[in-house]
mmCIF file of C-alpha atoms in Angstrom:
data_model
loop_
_atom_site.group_PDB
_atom_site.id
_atom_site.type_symbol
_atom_site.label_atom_id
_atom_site.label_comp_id
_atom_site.label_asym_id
_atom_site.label_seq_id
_atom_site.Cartn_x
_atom_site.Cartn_y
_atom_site.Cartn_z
ATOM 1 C CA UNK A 1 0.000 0.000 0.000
ATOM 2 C CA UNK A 2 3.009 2.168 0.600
ATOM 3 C CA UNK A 3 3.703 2.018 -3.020
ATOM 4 C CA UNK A 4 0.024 2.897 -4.613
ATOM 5 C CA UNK A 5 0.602 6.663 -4.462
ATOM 6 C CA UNK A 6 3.691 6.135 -6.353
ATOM 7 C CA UNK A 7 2.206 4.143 -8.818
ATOM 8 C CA UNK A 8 -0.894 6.508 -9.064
ATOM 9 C CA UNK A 9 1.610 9.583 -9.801
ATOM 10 C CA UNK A 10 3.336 7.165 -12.808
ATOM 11 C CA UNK A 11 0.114 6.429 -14.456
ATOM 12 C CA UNK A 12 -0.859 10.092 -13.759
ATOM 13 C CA UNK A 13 2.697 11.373 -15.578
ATOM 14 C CA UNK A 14 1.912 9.168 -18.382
ATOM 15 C CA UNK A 15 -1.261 10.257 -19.499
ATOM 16 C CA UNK A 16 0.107 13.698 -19.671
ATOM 17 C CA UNK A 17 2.753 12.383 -21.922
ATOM 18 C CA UNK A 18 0.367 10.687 -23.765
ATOM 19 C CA UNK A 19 -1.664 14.179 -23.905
ATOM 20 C CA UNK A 20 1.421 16.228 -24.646
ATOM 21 C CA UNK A 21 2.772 13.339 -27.627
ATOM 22 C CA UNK A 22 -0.889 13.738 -29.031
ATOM 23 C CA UNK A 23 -1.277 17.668 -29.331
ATOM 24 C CA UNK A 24 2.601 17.421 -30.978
ATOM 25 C CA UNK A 25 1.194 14.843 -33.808
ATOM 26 C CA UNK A 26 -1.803 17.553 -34.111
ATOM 27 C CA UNK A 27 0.483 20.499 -34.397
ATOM 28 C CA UNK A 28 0.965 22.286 -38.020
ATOM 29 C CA UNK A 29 5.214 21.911 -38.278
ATOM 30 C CA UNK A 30 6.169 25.466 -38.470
ATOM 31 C CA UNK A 31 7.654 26.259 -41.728
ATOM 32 C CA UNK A 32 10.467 28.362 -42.290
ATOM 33 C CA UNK A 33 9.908 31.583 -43.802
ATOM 34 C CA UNK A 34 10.312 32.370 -47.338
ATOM 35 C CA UNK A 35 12.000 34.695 -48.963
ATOM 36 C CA UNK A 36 10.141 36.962 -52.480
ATOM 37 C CA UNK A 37 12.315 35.442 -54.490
ATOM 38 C CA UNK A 38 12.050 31.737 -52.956
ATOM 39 C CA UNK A 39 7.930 32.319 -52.842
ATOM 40 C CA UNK A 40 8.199 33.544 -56.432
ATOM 41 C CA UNK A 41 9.767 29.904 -57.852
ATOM 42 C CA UNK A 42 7.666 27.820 -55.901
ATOM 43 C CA UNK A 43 4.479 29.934 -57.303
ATOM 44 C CA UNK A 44 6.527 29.268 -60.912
ATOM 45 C CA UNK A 45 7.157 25.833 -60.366
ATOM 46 C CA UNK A 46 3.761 24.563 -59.018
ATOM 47 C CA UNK A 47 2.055 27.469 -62.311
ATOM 48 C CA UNK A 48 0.417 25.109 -65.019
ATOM 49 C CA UNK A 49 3.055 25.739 -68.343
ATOM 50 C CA UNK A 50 0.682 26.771 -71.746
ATOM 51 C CA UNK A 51 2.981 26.080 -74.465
ATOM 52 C CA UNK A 52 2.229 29.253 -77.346
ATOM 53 C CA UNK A 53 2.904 30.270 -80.788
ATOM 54 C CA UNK A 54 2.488 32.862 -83.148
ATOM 55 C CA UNK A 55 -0.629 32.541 -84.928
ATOM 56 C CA UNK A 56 -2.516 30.438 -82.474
ATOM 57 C CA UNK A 57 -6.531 30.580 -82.298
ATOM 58 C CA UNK A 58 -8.533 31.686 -79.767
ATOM 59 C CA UNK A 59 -9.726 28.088 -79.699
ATOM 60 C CA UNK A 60 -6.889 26.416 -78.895
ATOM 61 C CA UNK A 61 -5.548 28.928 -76.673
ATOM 62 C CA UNK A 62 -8.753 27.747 -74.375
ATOM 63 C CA UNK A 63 -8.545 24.373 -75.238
ATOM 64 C CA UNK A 64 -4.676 24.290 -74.040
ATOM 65 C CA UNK A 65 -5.515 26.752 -70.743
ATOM 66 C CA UNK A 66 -8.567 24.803 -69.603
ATOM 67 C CA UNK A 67 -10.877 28.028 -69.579
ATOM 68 C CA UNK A 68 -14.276 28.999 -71.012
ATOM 69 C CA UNK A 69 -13.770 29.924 -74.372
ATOM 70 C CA UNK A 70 -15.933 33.031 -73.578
ATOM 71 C CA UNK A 71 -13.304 33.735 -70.687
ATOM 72 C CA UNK A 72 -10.230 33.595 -73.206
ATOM 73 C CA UNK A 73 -12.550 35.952 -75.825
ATOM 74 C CA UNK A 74 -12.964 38.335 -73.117
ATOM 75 C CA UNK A 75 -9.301 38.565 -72.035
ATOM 76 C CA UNK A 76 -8.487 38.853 -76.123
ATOM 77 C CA UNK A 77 -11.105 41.886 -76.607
ATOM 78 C CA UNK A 78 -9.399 43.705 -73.432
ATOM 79 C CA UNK A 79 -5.865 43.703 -75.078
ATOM 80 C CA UNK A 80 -7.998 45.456 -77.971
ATOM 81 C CA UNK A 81 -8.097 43.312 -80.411
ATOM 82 C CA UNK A 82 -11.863 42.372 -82.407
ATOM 83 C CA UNK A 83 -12.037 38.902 -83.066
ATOM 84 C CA UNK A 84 -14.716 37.833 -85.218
ATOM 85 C CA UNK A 85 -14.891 33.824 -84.767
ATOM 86 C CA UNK A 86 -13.110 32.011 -82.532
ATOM 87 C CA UNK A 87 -10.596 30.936 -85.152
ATOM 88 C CA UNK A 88 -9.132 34.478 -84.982
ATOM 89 C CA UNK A 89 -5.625 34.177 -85.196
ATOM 90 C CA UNK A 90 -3.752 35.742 -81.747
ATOM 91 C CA UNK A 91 0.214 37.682 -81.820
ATOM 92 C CA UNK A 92 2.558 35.937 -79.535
ATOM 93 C CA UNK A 93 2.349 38.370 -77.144
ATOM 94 C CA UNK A 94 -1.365 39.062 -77.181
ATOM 95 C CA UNK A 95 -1.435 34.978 -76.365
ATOM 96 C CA UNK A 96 1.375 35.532 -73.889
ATOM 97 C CA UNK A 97 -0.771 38.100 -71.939
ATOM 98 C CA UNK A 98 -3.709 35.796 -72.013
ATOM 99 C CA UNK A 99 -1.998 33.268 -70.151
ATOM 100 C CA UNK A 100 -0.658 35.334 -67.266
ATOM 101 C CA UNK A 101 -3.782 37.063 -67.315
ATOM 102 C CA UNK A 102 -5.715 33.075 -66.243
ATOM 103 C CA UNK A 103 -2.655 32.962 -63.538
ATOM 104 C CA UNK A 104 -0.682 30.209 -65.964
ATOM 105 C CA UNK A 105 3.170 30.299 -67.314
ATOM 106 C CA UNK A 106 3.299 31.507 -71.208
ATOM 107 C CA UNK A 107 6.396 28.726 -72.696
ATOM 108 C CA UNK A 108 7.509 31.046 -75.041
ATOM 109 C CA UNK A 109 8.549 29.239 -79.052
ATOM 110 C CA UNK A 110 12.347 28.698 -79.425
ATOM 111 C CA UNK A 111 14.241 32.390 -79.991
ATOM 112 C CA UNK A 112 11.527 34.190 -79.177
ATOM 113 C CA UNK A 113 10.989 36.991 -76.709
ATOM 114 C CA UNK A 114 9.148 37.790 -73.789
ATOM 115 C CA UNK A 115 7.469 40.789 -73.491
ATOM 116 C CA UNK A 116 6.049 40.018 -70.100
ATOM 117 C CA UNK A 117 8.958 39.306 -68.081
ATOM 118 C CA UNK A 118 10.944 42.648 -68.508
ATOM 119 C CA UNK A 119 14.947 42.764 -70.119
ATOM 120 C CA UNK A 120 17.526 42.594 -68.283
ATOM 121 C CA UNK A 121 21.457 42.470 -68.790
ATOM 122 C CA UNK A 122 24.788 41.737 -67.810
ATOM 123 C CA UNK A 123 27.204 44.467 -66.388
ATOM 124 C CA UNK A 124 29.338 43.951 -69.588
ATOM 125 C CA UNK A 125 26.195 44.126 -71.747
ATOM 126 C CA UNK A 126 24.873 46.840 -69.672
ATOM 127 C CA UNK A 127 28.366 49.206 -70.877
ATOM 128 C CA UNK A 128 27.937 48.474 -74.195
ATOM 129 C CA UNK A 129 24.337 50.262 -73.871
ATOM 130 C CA UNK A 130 24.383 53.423 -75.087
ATOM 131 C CA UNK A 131 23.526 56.621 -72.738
ATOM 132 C CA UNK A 132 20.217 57.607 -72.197
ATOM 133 C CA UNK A 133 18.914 60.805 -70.966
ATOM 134 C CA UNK A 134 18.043 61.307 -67.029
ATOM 135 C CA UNK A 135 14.703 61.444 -66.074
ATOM 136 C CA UNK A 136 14.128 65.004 -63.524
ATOM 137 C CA UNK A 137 11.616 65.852 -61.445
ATOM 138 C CA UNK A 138 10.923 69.484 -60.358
ATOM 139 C CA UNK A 139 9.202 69.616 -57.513
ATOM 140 C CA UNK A 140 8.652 72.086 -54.745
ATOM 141 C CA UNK A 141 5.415 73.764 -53.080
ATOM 142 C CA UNK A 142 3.061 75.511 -55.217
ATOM 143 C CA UNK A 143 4.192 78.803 -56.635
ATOM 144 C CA UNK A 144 7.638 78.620 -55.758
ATOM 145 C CA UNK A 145 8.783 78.890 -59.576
ATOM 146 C CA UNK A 146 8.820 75.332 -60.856
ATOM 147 C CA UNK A 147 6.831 76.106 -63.731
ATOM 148 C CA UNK A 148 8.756 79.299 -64.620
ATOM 149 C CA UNK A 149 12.007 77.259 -64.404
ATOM 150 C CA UNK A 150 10.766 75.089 -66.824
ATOM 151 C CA UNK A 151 9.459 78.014 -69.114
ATOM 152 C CA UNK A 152 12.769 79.129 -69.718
ATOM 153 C CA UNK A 153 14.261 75.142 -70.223
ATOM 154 C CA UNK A 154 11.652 75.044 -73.222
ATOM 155 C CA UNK A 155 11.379 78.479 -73.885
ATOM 156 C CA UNK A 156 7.677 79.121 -73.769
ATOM 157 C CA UNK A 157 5.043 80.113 -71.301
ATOM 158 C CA UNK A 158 2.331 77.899 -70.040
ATOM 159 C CA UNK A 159 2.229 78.863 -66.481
ATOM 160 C CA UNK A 160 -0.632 81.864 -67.727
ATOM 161 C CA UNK A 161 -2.529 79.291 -69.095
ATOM 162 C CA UNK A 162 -2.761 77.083 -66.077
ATOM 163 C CA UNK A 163 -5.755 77.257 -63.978
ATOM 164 C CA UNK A 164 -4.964 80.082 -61.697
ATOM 165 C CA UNK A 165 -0.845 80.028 -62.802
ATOM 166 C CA UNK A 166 -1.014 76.811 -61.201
ATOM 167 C CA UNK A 167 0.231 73.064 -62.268
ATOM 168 C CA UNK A 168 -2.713 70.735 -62.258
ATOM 169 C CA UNK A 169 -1.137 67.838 -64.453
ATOM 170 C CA UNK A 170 1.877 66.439 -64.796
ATOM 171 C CA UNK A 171 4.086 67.258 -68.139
ATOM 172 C CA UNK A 172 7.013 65.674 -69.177
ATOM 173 C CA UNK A 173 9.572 67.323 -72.169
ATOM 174 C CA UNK A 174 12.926 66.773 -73.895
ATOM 175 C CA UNK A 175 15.579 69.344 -74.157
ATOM 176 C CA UNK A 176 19.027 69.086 -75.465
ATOM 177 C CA UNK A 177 21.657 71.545 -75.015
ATOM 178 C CA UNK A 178 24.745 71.189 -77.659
ATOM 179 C CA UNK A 179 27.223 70.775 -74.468
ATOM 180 C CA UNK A 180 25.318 69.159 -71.983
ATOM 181 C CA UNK A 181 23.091 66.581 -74.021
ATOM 182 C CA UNK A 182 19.665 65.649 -73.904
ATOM 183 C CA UNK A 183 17.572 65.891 -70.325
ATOM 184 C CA UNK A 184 14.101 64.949 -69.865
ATOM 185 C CA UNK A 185 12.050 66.961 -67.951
ATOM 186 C CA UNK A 186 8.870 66.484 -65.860
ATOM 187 C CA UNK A 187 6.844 69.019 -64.211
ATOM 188 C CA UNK A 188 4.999 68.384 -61.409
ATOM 189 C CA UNK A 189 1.795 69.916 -59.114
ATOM 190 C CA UNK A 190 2.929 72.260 -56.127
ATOM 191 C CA UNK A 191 -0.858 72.802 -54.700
ATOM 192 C CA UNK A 192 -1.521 70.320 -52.039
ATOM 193 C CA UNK A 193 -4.458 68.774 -53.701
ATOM 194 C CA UNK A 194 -1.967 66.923 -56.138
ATOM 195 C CA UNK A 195 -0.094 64.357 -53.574
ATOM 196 C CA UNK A 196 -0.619 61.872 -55.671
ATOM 197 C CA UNK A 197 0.740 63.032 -58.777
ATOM 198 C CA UNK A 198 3.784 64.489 -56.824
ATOM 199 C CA UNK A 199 4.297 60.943 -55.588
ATOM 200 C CA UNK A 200 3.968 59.328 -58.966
ATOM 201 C CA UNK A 201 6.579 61.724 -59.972
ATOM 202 C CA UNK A 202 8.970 60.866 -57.359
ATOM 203 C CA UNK A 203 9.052 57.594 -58.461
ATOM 204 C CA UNK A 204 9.073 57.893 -61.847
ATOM 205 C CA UNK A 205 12.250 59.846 -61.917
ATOM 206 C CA UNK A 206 16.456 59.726 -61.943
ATOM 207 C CA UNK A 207 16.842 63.396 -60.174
ATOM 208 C CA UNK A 208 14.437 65.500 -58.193
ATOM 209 C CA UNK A 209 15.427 69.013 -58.834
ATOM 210 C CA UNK A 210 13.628 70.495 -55.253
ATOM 211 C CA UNK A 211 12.892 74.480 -55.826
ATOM 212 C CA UNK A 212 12.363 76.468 -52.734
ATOM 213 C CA UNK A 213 11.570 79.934 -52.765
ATOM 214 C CA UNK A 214 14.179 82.121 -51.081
ATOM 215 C CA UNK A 215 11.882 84.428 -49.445
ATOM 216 C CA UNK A 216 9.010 81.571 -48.069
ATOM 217 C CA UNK A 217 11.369 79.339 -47.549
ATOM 218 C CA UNK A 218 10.529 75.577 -46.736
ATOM 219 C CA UNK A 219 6.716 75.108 -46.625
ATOM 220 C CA UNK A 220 4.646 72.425 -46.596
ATOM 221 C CA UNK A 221 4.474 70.485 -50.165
ATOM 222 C CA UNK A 222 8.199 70.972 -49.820
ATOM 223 C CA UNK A 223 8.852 68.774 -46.667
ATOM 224 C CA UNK A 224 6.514 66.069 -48.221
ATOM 225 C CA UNK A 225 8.661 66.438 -51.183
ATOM 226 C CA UNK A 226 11.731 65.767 -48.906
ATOM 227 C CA UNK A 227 9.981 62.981 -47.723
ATOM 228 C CA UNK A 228 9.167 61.343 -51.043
ATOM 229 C CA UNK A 229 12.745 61.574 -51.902
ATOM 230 C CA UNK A 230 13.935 60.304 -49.289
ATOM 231 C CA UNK A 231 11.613 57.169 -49.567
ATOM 232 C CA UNK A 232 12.065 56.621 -53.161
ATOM 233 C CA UNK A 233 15.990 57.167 -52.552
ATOM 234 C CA UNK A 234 16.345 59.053 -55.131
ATOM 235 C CA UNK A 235 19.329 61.711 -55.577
ATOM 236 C CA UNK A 236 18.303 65.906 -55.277
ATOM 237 C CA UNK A 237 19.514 68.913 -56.382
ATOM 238 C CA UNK A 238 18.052 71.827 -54.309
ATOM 239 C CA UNK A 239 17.157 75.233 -56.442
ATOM 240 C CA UNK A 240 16.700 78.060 -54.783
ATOM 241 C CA UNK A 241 14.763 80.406 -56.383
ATOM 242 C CA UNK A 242 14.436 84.221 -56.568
ATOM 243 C CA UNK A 243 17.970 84.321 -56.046
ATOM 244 C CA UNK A 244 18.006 87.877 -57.740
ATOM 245 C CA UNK A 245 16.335 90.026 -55.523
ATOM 246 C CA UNK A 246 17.108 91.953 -52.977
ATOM 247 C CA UNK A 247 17.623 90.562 -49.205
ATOM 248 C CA UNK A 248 17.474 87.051 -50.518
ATOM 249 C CA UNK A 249 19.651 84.942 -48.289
ATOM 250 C CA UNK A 250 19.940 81.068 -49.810
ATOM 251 C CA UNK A 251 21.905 80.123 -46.316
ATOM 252 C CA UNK A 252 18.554 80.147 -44.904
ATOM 253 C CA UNK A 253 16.594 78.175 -46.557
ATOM 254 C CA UNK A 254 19.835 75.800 -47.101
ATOM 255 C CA UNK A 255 19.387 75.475 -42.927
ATOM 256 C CA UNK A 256 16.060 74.965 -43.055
ATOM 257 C CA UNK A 257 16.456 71.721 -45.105
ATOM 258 C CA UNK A 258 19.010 70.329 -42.974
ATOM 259 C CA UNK A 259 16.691 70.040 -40.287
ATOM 260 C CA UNK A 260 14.635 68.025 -41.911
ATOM 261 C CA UNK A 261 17.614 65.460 -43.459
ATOM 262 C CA UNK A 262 18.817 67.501 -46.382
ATOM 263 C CA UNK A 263 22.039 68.617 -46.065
ATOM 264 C CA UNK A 264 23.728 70.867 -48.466
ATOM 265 C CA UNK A 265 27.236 70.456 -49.628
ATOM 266 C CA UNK A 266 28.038 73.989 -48.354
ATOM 267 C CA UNK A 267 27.204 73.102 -44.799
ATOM 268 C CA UNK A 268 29.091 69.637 -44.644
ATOM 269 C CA UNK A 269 26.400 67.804 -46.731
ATOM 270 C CA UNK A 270 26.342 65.916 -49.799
ATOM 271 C CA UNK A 271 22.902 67.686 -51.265
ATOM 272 C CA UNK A 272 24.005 70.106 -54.430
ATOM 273 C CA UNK A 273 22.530 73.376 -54.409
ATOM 274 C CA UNK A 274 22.146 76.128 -56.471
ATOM 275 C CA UNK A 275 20.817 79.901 -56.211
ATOM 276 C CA UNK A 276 19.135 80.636 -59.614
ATOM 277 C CA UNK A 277 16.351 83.600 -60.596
ATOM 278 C CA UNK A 278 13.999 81.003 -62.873
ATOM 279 C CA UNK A 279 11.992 84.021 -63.846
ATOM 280 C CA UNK A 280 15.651 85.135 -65.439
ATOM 281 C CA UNK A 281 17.665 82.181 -66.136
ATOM 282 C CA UNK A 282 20.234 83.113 -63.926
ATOM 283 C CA UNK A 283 22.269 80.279 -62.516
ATOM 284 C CA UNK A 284 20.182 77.631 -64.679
ATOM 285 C CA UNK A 285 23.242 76.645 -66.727
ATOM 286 C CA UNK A 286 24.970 76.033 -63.322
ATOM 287 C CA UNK A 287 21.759 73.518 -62.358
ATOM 288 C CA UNK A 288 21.839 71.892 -65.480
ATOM 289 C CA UNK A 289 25.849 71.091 -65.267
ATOM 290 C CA UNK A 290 24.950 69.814 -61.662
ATOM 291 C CA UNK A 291 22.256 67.520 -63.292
ATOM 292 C CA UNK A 292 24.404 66.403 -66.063
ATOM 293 C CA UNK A 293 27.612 65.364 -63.521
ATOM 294 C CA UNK A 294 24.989 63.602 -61.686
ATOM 295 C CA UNK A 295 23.533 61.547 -64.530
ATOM 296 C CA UNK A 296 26.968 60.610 -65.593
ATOM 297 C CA UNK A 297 27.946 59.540 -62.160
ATOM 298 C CA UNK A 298 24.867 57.169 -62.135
ATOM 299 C CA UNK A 299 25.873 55.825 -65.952
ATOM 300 C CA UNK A 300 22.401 55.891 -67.300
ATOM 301 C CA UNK A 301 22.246 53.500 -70.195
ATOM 302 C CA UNK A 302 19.378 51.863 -72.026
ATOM 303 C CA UNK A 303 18.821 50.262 -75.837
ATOM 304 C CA UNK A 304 16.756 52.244 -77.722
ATOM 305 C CA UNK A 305 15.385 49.829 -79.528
ATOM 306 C CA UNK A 306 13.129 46.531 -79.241
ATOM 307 C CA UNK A 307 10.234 45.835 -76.148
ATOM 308 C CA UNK A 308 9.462 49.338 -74.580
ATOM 309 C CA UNK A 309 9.203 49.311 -70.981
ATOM 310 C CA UNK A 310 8.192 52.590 -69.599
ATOM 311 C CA UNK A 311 6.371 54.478 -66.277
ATOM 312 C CA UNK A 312 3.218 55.519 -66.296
ATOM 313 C CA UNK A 313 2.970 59.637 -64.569
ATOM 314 C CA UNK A 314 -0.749 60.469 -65.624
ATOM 315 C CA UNK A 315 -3.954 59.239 -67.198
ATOM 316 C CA UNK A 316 -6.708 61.018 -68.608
ATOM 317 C CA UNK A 317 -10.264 61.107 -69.882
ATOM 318 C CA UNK A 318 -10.994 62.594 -73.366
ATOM 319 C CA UNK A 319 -14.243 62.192 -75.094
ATOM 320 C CA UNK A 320 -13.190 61.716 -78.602
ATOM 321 C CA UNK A 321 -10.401 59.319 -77.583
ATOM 322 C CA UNK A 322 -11.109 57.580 -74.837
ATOM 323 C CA UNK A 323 -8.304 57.167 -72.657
ATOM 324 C CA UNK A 324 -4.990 58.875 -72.842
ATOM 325 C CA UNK A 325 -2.179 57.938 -71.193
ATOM 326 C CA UNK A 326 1.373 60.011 -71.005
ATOM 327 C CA UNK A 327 4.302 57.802 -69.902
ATOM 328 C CA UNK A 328 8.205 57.894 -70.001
ATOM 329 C CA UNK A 329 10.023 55.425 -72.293
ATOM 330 C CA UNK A 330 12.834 53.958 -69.915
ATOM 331 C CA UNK A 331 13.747 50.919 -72.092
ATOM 332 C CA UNK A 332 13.347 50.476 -75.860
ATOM 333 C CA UNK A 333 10.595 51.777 -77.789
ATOM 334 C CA UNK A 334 6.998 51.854 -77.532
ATOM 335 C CA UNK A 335 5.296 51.607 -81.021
ATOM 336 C CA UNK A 336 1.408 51.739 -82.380
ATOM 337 C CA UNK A 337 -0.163 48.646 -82.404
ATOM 338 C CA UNK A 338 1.876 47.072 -79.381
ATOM 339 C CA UNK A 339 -0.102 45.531 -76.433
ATOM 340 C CA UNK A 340 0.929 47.142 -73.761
ATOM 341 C CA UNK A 341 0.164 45.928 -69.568
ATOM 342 C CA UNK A 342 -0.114 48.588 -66.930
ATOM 343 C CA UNK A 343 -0.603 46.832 -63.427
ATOM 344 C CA UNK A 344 -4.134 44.707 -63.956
ATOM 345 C CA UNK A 345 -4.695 46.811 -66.836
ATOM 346 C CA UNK A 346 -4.098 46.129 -70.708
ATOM 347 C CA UNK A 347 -4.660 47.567 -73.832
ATOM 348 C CA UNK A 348 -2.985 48.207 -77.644
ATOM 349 C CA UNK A 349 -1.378 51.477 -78.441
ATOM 350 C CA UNK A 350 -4.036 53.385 -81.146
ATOM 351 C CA UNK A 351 -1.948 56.521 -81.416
#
């Protein structure tokens, strides 16, 4: 009897074993985390491959996907082509967007290329490229002189015409100066109502060229430019405007943006900046040497030819034309008649 408590407390400690060994066999085996990159070959590897070609029929793109034929018609007629039957004969890459579109893998004919997957190159390909123009930005808060800055790049006046004398979309130009080369400019919105498009801008661009007014200083469109820079990581030049006029101080305004992260090269920093009088064009051909040295320290290349990959700053309604779109060729070309894929969107160039 001495020994039944012991023996109660064994049979007691194996049950919870018992328990414990159970609710382990139950147990999901945590699974190690995966990286994008591992998460993106599994998602390839377990994706059902549609073998294409050039010339295929609506038909047998279906048959081959496993969809509704009406499905794979529908998907056709939103790239912008008409098919009449459903013998209509699909381009490679029209096909090639179907697929991805039904969440399958396009297996692309021998020596063919696709126009889904982006380009991409080799560092020794990549110097062979030849140099393309940098993308800037000008951005600043609303009335500060962006507009009048560019004015004087292109030589003509729009800021008059502008709702008020202010920006409300987003343009983008080429100019090329015989010394410097070709730049690409794009003009953004100052007035707060145009985050968005200031944003789009950010990321759509090489250089920001930030212009403060010397007399207002740093306001608020300007700090959120600061702070779209500084997210997108991409390189500024700082223009301080109204450099012209009497009592302007740039030093000012120069502190001013080091408190917030953006430290000029005159106070210890590695930010470029550059007094100018847009209205004037004093001190422009000083910014547009500091852009140039930049660009060239960043060795912008791209081919100018073949599949056109480009960002998208601004769409529009028009009632005659439906929908217009203004973008920025990065890579290659973008031609009429070529489907083109903007996020869950698609369509054909018309014009």
């Amino acid at each position: 009897s001495l020994s039944s408590p012991a023996r109660m407390e064994s049979s007691s400690e194996k049950k919870e074993t018992q328990a414990q060994e159970k609710k382990e066999r139950q147990a999901p085996t945590p699974q190690p985390k995966k990286s994008a990159l591992q998460a993106k070959k599994i998602r390839s590897a377990t994706m059902a491959k549609i073998a294409i070609s050039d010339g295929m029929t609506i038909k047998a793109l279906a048959d081959s996907m496993g969809v509704r034929l009406v499905d794979c018609i529908k998907s056709v007629i939103r790239l912008g082509e008409a098919p009449k039957t459903i013998e209509h004969e699909l381009e490679l890459t029209t096909a090639e967007l179907v697929v991805v579109e039904h969440g399958m893998e396009p297996v692309m004919p021998e020596g063919s290329v696709s126009h889904q997957l982006g380009r991409h190159f080799t560092d020794e390909q990549y110097s062979d490229l030849p140099p393309r123009a940098p993308i800037v930005t000008i951005m600043g808060h609303v009335d500060h002189g962006k507009t009048t800055l560019l004015d004087f790049f292109r030589s003509s006046s729009i800021a008059a015409g502008e709702a008020g004398g202010i920006t409300q979309t987003i343009a983008a130009f080429e100019v090329e100066r015989p010394e410097l080369g070709r730049i690409t400019f794009v003009d953004t919105p100052g007035h707060m109502a145009f985050k968005a498009m200031r944003e789009r801008g950010a990321k759509a661009t090489d250089i920001v060229v930030l212009v403060v007014d010397v007399f207002d200083g740093v306001m608020p469109q300007t700090l959120e430019v600061v702070q779209h820079t500084q997210a997108a990581k991409v390189p500024v030049v700082i223009a301080v405007n109204k450099c012209d006029l009497p009592g302007a101080d740039p030093r000012r305004v120069l502190e001013q943006l080091a408190e917030h992260g953006l430290v000029a090269e005159d106070m210890g920093g590695d930010v470029q900046a550059v007094p100018i009088s847009a209205l004037k064009g004093q001190g422009t051909d000083k910014l547009e040497e500091c852009i140039q040295l930049m660009a060239e320290m960043m060795e912008l290349r791209a081919p100018s030819d073949g599949p056109g990959e480009a960002v998208v700053v601004e769409v529009t309604k028009d009632k005659a034309l439906g929908s217009l779109t203004s973008i920025i060729v990065q890579v290659g070309e973008i031609k009429v008649g070529d489907v083109v894929v903007a996020g869950k969107q698609s369509g054909r160039v018309r014009a």
